Coordinates of C-alpha atoms and ligand atoms in Angstrom, one line a residue:
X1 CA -5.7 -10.7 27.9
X2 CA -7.1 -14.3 27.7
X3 CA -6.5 -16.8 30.4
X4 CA -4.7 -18.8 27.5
X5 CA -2.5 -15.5 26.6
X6 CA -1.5 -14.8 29.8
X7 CA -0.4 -18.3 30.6
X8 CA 1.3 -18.5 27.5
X9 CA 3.1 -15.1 28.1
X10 CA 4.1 -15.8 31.8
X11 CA 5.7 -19.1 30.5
X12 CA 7.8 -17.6 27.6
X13 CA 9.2 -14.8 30.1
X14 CA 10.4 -17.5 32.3
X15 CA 12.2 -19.3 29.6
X16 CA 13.5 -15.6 29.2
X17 CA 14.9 -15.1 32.9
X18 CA 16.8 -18.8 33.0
X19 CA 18.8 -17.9 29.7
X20 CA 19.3 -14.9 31.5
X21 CA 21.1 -16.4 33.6
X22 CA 23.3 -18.5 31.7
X23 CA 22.8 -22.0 32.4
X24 CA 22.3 -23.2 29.0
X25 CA 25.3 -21.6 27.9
X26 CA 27.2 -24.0 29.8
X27 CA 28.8 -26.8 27.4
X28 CA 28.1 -29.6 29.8
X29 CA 24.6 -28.5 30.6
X30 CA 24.3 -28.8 26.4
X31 CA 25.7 -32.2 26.5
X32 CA 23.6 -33.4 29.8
X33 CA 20.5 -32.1 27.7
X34 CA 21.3 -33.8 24.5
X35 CA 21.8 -37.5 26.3
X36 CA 18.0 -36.9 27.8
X37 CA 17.0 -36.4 24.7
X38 CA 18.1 -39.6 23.3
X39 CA 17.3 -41.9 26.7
X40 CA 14.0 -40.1 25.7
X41 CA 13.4 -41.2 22.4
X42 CA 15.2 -44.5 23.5
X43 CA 13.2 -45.3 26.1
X44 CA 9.8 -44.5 24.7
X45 CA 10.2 -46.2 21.0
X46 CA 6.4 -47.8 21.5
X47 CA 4.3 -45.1 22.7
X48 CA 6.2 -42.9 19.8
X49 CA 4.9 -45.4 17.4
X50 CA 2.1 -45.8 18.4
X51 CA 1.3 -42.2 18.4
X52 CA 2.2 -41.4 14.9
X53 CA -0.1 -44.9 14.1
X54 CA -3.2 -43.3 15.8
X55 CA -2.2 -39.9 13.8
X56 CA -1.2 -40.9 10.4
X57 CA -1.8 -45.3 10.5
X58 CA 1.7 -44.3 9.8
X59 CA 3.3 -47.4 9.3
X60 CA 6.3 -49.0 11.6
X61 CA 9.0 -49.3 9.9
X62 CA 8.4 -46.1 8.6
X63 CA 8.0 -44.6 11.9
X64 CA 11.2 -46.4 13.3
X65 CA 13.3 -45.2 10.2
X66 CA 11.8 -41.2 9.9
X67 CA 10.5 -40.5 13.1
X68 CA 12.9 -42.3 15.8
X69 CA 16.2 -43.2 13.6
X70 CA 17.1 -40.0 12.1
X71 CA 16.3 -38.1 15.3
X72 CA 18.7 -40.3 17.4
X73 CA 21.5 -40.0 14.8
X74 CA 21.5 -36.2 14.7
X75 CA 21.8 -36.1 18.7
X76 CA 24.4 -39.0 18.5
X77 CA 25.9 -36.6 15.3
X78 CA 25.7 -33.3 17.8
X79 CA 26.9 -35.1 20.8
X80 CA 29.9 -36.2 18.9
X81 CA 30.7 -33.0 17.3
X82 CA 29.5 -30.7 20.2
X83 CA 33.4 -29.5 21.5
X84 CA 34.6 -28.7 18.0
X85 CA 31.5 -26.7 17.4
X86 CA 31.8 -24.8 20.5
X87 CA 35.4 -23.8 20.0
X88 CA 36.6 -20.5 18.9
X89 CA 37.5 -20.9 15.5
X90 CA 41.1 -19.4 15.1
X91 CA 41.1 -17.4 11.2
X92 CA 43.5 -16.1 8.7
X93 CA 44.3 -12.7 9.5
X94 CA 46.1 -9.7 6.9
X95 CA 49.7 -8.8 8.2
X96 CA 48.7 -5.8 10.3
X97 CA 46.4 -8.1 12.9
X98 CA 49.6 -11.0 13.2
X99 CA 49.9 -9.8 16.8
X100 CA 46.3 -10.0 17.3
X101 CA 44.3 -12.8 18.2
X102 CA 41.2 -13.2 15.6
X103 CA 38.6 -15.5 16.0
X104 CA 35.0 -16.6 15.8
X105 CA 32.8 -17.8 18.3
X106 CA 29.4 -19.5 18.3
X107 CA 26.9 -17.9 20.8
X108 CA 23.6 -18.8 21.5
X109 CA 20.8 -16.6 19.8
X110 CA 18.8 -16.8 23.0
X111 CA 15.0 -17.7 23.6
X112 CA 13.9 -19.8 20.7
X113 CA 10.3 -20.8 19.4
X114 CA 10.0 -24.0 17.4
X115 CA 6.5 -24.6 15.6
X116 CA 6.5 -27.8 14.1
X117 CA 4.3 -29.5 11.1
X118 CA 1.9 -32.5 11.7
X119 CA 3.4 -35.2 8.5
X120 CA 6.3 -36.1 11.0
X121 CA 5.1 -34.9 13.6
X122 CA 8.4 -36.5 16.5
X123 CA 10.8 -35.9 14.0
X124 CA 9.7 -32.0 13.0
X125 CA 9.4 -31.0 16.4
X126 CA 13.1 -32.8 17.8
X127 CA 15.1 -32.3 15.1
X128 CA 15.4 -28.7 15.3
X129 CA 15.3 -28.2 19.0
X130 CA 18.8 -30.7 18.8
X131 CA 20.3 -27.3 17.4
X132 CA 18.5 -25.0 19.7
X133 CA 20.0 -27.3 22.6
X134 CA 23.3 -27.8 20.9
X135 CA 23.8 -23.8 20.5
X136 CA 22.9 -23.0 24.1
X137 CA 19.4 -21.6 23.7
X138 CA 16.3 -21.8 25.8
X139 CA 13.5 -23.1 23.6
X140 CA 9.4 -23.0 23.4
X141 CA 7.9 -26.2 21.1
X142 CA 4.8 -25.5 19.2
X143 CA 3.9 -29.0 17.8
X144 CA 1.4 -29.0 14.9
X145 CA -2.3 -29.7 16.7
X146 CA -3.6 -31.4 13.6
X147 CA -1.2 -35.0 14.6
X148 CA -2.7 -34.8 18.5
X149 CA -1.9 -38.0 19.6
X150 CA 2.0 -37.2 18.9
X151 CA 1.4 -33.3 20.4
X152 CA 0.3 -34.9 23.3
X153 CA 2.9 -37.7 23.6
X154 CA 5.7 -34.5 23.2
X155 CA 4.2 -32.5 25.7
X156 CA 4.2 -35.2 28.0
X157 CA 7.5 -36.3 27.7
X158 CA 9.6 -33.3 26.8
X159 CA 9.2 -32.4 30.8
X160 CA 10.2 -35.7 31.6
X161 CA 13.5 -35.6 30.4
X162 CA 14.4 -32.0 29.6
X163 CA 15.1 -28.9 32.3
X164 CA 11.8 -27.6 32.7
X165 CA 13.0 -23.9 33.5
X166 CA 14.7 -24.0 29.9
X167 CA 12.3 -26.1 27.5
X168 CA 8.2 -25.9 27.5
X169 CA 5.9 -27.5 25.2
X170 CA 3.2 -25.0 24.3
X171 CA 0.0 -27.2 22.6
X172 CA -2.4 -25.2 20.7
X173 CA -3.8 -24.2 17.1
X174 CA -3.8 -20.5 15.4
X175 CA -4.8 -18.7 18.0
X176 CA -2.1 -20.2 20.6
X177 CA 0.3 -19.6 18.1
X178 CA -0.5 -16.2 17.2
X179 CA 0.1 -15.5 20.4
X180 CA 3.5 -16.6 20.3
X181 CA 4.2 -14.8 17.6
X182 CA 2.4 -11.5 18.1
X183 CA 2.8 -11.3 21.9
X184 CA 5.6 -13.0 22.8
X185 CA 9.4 -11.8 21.7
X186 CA 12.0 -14.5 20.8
X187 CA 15.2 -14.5 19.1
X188 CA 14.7 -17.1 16.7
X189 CA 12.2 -18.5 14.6
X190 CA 12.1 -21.8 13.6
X191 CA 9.3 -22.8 11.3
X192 CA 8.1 -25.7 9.4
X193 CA 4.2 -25.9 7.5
X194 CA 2.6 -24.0 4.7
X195 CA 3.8 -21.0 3.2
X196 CA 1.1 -19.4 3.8
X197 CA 1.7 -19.3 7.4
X198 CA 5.1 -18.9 6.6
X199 CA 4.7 -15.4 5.8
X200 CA 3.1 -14.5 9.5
X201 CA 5.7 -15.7 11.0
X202 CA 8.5 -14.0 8.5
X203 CA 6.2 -10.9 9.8
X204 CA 5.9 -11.2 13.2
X205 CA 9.4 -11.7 13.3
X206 CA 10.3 -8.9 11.7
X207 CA 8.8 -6.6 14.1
X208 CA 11.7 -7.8 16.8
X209 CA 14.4 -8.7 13.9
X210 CA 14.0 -12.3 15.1
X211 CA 16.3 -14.8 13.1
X212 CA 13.8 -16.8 11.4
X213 CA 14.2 -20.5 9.3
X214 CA 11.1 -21.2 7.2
X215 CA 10.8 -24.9 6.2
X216 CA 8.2 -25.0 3.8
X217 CA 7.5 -27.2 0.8
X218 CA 6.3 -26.2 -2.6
X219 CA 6.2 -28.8 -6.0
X220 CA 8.9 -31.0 -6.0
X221 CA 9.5 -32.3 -9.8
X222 CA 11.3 -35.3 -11.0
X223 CA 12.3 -36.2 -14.3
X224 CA 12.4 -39.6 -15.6
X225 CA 15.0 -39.6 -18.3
X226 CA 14.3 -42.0 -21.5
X227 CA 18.0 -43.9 -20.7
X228 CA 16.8 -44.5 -17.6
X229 CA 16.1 -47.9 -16.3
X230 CA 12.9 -47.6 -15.3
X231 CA 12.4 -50.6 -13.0
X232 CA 14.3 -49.2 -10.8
X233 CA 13.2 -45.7 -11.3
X234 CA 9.6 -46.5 -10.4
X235 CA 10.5 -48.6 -7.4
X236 CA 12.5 -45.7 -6.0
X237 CA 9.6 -43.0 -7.0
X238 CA 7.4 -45.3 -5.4
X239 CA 8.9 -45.8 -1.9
X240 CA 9.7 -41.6 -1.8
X241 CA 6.5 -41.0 -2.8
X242 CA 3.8 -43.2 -1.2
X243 CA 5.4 -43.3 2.1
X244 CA 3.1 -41.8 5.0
X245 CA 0.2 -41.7 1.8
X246 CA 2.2 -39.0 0.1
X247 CA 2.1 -36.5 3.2
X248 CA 6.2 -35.6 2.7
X249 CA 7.8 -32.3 2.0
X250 CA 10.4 -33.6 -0.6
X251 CA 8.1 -36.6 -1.9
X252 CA 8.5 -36.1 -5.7
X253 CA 5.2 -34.3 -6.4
X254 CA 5.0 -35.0 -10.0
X255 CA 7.0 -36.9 -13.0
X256 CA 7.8 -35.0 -16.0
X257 CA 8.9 -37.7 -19.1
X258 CA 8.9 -38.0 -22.8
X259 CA 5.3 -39.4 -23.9
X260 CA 7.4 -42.5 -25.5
X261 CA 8.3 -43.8 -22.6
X262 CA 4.9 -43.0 -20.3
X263 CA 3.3 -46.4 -21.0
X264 CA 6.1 -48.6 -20.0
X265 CA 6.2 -46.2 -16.7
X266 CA 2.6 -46.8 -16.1
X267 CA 3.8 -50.5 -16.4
X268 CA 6.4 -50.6 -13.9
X269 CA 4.0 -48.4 -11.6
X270 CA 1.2 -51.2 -11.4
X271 CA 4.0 -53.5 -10.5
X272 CA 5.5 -52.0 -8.5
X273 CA 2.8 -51.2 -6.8
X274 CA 1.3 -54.9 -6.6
X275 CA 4.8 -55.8 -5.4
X276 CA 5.1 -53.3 -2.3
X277 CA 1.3 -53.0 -1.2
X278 CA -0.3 -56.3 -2.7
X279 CA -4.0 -56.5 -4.4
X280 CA -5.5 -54.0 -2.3
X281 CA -3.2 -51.5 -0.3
X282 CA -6.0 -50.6 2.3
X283 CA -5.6 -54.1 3.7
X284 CA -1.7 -53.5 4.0
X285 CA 0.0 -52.4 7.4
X286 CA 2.7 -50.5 5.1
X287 CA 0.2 -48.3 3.8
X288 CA -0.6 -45.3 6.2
X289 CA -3.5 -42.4 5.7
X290 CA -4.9 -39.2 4.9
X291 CA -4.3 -37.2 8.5
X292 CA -7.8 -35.8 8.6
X293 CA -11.0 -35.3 6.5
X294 CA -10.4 -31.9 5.2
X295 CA -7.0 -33.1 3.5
X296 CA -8.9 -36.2 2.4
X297 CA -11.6 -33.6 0.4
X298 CA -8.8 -31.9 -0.5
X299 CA -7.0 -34.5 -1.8
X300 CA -10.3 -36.3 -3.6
X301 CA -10.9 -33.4 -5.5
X302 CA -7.6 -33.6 -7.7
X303 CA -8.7 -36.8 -8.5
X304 CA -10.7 -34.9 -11.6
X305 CA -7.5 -34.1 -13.4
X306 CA -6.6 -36.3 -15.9
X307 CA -7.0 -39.9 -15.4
X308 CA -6.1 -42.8 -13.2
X309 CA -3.7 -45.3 -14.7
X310 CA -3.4 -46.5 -11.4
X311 CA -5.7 -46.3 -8.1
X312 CA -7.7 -43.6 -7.3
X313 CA -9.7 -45.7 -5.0
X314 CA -11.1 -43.6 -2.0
X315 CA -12.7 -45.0 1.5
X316 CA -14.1 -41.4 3.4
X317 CA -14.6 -43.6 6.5
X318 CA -10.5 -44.5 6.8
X319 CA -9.4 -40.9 5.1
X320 CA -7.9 -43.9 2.8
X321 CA -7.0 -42.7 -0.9
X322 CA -5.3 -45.6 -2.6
X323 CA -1.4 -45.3 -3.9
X324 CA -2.5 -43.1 -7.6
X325 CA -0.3 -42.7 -10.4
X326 CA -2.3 -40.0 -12.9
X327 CA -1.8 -39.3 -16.7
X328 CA -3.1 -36.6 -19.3
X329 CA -2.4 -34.0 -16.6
X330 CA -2.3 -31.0 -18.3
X331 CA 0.0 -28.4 -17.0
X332 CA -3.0 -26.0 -16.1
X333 CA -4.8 -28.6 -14.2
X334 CA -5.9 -28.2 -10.7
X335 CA -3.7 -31.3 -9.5
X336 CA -0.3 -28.5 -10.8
X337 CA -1.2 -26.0 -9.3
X338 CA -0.3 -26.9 -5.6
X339 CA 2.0 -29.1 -4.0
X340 CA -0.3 -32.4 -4.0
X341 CA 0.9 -33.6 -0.3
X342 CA -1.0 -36.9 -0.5
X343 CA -0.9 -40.0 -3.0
X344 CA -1.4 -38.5 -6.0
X345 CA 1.3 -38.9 -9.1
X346 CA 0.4 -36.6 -12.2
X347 CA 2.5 -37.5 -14.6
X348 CA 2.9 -34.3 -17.2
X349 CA 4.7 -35.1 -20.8
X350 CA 7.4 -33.0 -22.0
X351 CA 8.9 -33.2 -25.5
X352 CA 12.7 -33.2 -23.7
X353 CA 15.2 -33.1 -21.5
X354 CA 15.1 -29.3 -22.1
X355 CA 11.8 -28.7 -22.2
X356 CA 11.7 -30.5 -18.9
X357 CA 14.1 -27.8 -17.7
X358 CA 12.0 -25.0 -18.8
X359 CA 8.9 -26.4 -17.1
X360 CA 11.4 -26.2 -13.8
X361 CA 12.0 -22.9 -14.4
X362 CA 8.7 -21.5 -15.0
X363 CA 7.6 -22.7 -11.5
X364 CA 8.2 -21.9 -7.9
X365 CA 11.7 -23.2 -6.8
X366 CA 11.2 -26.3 -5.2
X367 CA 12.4 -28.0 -1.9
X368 CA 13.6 -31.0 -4.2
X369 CA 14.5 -31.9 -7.5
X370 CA 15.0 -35.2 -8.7
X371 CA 16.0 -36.7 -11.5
X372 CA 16.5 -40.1 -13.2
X373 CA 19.4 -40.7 -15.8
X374 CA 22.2 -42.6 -16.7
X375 CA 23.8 -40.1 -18.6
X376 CA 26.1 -38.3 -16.2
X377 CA 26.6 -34.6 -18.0
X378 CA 22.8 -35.0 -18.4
X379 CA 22.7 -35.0 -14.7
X380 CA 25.3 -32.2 -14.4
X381 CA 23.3 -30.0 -16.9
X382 CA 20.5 -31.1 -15.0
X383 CA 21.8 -29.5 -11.8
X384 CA 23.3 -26.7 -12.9
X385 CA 20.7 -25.2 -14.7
X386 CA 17.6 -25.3 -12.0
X387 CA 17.7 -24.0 -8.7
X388 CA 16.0 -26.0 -6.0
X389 CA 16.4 -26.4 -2.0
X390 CA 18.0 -29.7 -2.4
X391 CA 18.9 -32.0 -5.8
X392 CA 18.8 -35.6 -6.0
X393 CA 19.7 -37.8 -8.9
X394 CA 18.9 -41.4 -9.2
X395 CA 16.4 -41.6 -6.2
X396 CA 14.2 -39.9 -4.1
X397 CA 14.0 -38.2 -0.2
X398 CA 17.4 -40.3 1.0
X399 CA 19.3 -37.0 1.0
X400 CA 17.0 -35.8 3.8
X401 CA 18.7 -38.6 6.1
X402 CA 22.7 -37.3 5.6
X403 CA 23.1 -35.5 8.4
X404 CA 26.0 -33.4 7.1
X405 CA 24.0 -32.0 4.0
X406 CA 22.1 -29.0 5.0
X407 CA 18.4 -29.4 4.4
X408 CA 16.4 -26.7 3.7
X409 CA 14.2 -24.3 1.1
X410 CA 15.4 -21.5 -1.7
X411 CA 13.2 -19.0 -2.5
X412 CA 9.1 -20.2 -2.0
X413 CA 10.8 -23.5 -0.7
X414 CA 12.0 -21.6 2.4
X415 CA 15.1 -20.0 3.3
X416 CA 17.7 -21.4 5.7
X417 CA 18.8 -24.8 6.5
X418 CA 19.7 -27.6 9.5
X419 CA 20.3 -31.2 10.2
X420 CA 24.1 -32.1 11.6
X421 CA 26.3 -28.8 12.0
X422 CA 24.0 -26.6 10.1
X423 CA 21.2 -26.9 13.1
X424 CA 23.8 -25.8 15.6
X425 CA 24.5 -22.7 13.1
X426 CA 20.8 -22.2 12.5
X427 CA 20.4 -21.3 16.2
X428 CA 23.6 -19.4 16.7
X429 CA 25.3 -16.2 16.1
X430 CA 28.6 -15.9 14.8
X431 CA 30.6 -13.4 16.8
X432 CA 33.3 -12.1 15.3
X433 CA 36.2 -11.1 18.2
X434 CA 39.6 -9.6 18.0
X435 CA 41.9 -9.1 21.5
X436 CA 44.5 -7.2 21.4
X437 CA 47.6 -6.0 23.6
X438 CA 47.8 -3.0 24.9
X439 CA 51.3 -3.4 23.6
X440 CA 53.1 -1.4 20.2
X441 CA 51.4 1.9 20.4
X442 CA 53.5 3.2 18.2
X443 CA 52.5 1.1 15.4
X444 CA 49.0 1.9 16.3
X445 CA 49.5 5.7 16.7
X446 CA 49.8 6.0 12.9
X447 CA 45.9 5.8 12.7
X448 CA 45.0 9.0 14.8
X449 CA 44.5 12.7 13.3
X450 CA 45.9 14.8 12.7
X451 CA 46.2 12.5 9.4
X452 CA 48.1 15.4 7.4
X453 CA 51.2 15.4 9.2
X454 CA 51.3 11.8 9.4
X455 CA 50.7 11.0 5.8
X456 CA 54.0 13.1 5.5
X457 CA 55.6 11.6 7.9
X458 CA 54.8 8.1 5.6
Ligands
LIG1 P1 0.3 -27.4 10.0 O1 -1.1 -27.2 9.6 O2 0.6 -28.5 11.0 O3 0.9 -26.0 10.4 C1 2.2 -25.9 10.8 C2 2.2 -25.1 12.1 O4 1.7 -23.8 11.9 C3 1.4 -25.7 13.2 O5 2.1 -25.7 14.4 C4 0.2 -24.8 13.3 O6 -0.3 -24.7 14.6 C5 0.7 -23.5 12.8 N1 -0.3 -22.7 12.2 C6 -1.3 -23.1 11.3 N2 -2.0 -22.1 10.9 C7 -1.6 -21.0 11.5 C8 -1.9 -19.6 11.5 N3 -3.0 -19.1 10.8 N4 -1.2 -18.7 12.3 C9 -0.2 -19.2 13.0 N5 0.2 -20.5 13.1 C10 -0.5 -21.4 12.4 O7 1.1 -27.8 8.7 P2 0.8 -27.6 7.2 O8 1.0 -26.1 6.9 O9 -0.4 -28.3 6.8 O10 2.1 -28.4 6.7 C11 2.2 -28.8 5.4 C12 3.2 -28.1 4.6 O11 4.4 -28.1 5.3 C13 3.5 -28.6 3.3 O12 3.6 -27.6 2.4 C14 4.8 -29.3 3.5 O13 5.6 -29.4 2.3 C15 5.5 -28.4 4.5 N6 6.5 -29.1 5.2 C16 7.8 -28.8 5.0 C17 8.8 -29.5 5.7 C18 10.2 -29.1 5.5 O14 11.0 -29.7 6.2 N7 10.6 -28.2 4.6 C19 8.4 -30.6 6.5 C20 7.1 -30.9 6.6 C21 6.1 -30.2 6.0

């Protein structure tokens, strides 16, 4: 065993002897838990943003809004809601369990491991230990090594505020996390990243029948309609998609459109572009970048299919790939084949709105789908014949913030949700309990052999 395995192995069986004993069952532990949580994304707003600045050049009011905004709402949300959740939830019961008392309650899975992605990298690491806290587990956070300035700044402050015996930040790449995975047991999985990696863990889970939730990411499609108005369709693509460079799971990863109306969307792109970044976007603070060189290789070599309409300027020294909007894309192009995950818009042509359906459904299921139209049963038809994690209409990545819609993957998307309520259930089992009197034997007695002679008896 490794120095690093061993100390990573000793830690995780600690977190496994203070759930043990109980203490973050408690409901009031929960809530004193929670409320350091949000003094500790309160009180360190600046070094959070400047963390994800050195990581991504991510800019502020980004950072404020995705990073520190919708983390402090879901506490406040969980705070607020944390005694109904925690009830026993009384149920309807057939006539033969009236006397009994039937109910559900919510109990902590136990020791939980939470391996978060680099793109946001305070948000994808907080969000889902809310609902490990919330739901009474103890919990090991895995932040993604390739944003280090932010894994640092968590693993700093997470002891700070939270009960060390209950919560430890593990930093580390593969190897560190294989570990956790392959030599450590845990009751719950919760991962976001690749699908690739995805699969370990779905494996190493499966050899303790850990719970897992796989956040992963995929293609995510979005049709521009021709009754659209496509001002506002492009300025709404626009802000979902070249916010943080691109690097979001549900940024719209390509448009599908009627070739009639592609050159007035090319249009509205360069203005809209000019409009939110200005002549050159490397010189604007809203603009972030490419997190590291290999993603910025990546990234540069997609620039080959089809053409830019608009950008494609690169700067190697900065990882700096300018806001792109891409046409003649052919559906077999590199650029399709993998979620782009950077500023990249391929724009593919369809012949119509049903056509643009059976693209959909020839492809992975996505984590979003979004479409632009006016025409509400277009919408409808829209929704009810694709299958994707979430579904948007008339704008992009919003529905990520509502903390009451559960946000997760279908199929190669991921499986499982959270955010609001459905974190709290993500990290908890649902017992079912029934207490009965030792009361009415009689009535009860009609169950027991020998059957025979009581089926007569009936
Ligand atoms: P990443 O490289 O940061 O990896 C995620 C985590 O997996 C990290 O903690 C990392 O240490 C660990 N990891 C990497 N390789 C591993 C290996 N071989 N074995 C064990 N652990 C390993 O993130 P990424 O994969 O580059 O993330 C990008 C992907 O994540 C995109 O597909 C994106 O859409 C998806 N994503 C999804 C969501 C969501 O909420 N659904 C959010 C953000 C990102």
């Amino acid at each position: 065993m490794s120095g690093s395995e061993e100390k990573i192995t000793l830690a995780v069986k600690k977190l496994r002897e203070t759930y043990r004993t109980g203490r973050t069952k408690d409901v009031e532990f929960r809530r004193e838990q929670l409320r350091n949580l949000l003094r500790l994304m309160d009180e360190n707003e600046e070094e959070i943003l400047e963390a994800v600045h050195k990581d991504l050049h991510k800019p502020r009011t980004e950072a404020t809004l995705a990073e520190i905004l919708v983390v402090k709402n879901d506490i406040a949300y969980a705070l607020n809601h944390l005694s109904e959740w925690t009830k026993p939830e009384p149920l309807d019961v057939p006539l033969v369990n009236k006397m009994d008392s039937c109910f559900t309650v919510s109990e902590p899975l136990g020791l939980a491991l939470v391996i978060g992605a680099w793109n946001y990298p305070i948000q994808l690491t907080i969000m889902p230990l809310i609902g490990a806290i919330a739901a009474g587990n103890c919990a090991v956070i895995k932040p993604s090594e390739i944003a280090e300035a932010s894994a640092e700044l968590v693993g700093k402050l997470i002891p700070q505020y939270l009960d060390q015996e209950c919560f430890t930040v593990i930093h580390g790449g593969v190897e560190e996390t294989q570990c956790l995975l392959n030599k450590c047991k845990f009751d719950k999985i919760f991962y976001t990243g690749g699908s690739a990696v995805g699969k370990l863990v779905m494996q190493a889970a499966a050899k303790n029948l850990a719970r897992v939730t796989l956040e992963l990411g995929g293609k995510s499609p979005c049709y521009v309609d021709k009754d659209s108005d496509l001002e506002i369709a492009v300025k709404r693509i626009c802000w979902g998609k070249f916010a943080n460079a691109g690097q979001t799971c549900v940024a719209p990863d390509y448009i599908l459109c009627h070739p009639d109306i592609q050159e007035a969307l090319v249009k509205q792109f360069k203005e809209a572009l000019f409009e939110f970044y200005g002549e050159d976007p490397k010189e604007s603070p809203d603009y972030a970048r490419i997190v590291n060189n290999r993603h910025f290789n990546r990234l540069k070599s997609l620039l080959s299919s089809g053409e830019c309409a608009v950008g494609g300027e690169t700067d190697e020294s900065e990882n700096y790939i300018s806001p792109t909007v891409m046409i003649g894309v052919k559906p077999t192009d590199p650029i399709m084949e993998n979620e782009v995950f950077g500023p990249l818009l391929p724009i593919v042509n369809v012949e119509s709105f049903d056509d643009a359906i059976e693209f959909i459904n020839d492809r992975d299921r996505p984590l979003a789908l979004y479409i632009f139209a006016n025409d509400k049963s277009k919408i409808q038809r829209f929704m009810d014949s694709t299958s994707s994690g979430g579904f948007l209409a008339n704008d992009t990545v919003v529905h990520a913030g509502v903390e009451s819609l559960p946000f997760g993957g279908v199929g190669e998307s991921g499986m499982g949700n959270y955010h609001g309520k459905n974190s709290f259930d993500s990290f908890s089992h649902k017992k079912g309990c029934v207490i009965k009197k030792q009361a009415m034997e009689s009535f009860n007695s009609i169950r027991y052999p020998p059957y025979e002679e009581k089926r007569l008896a009936w």
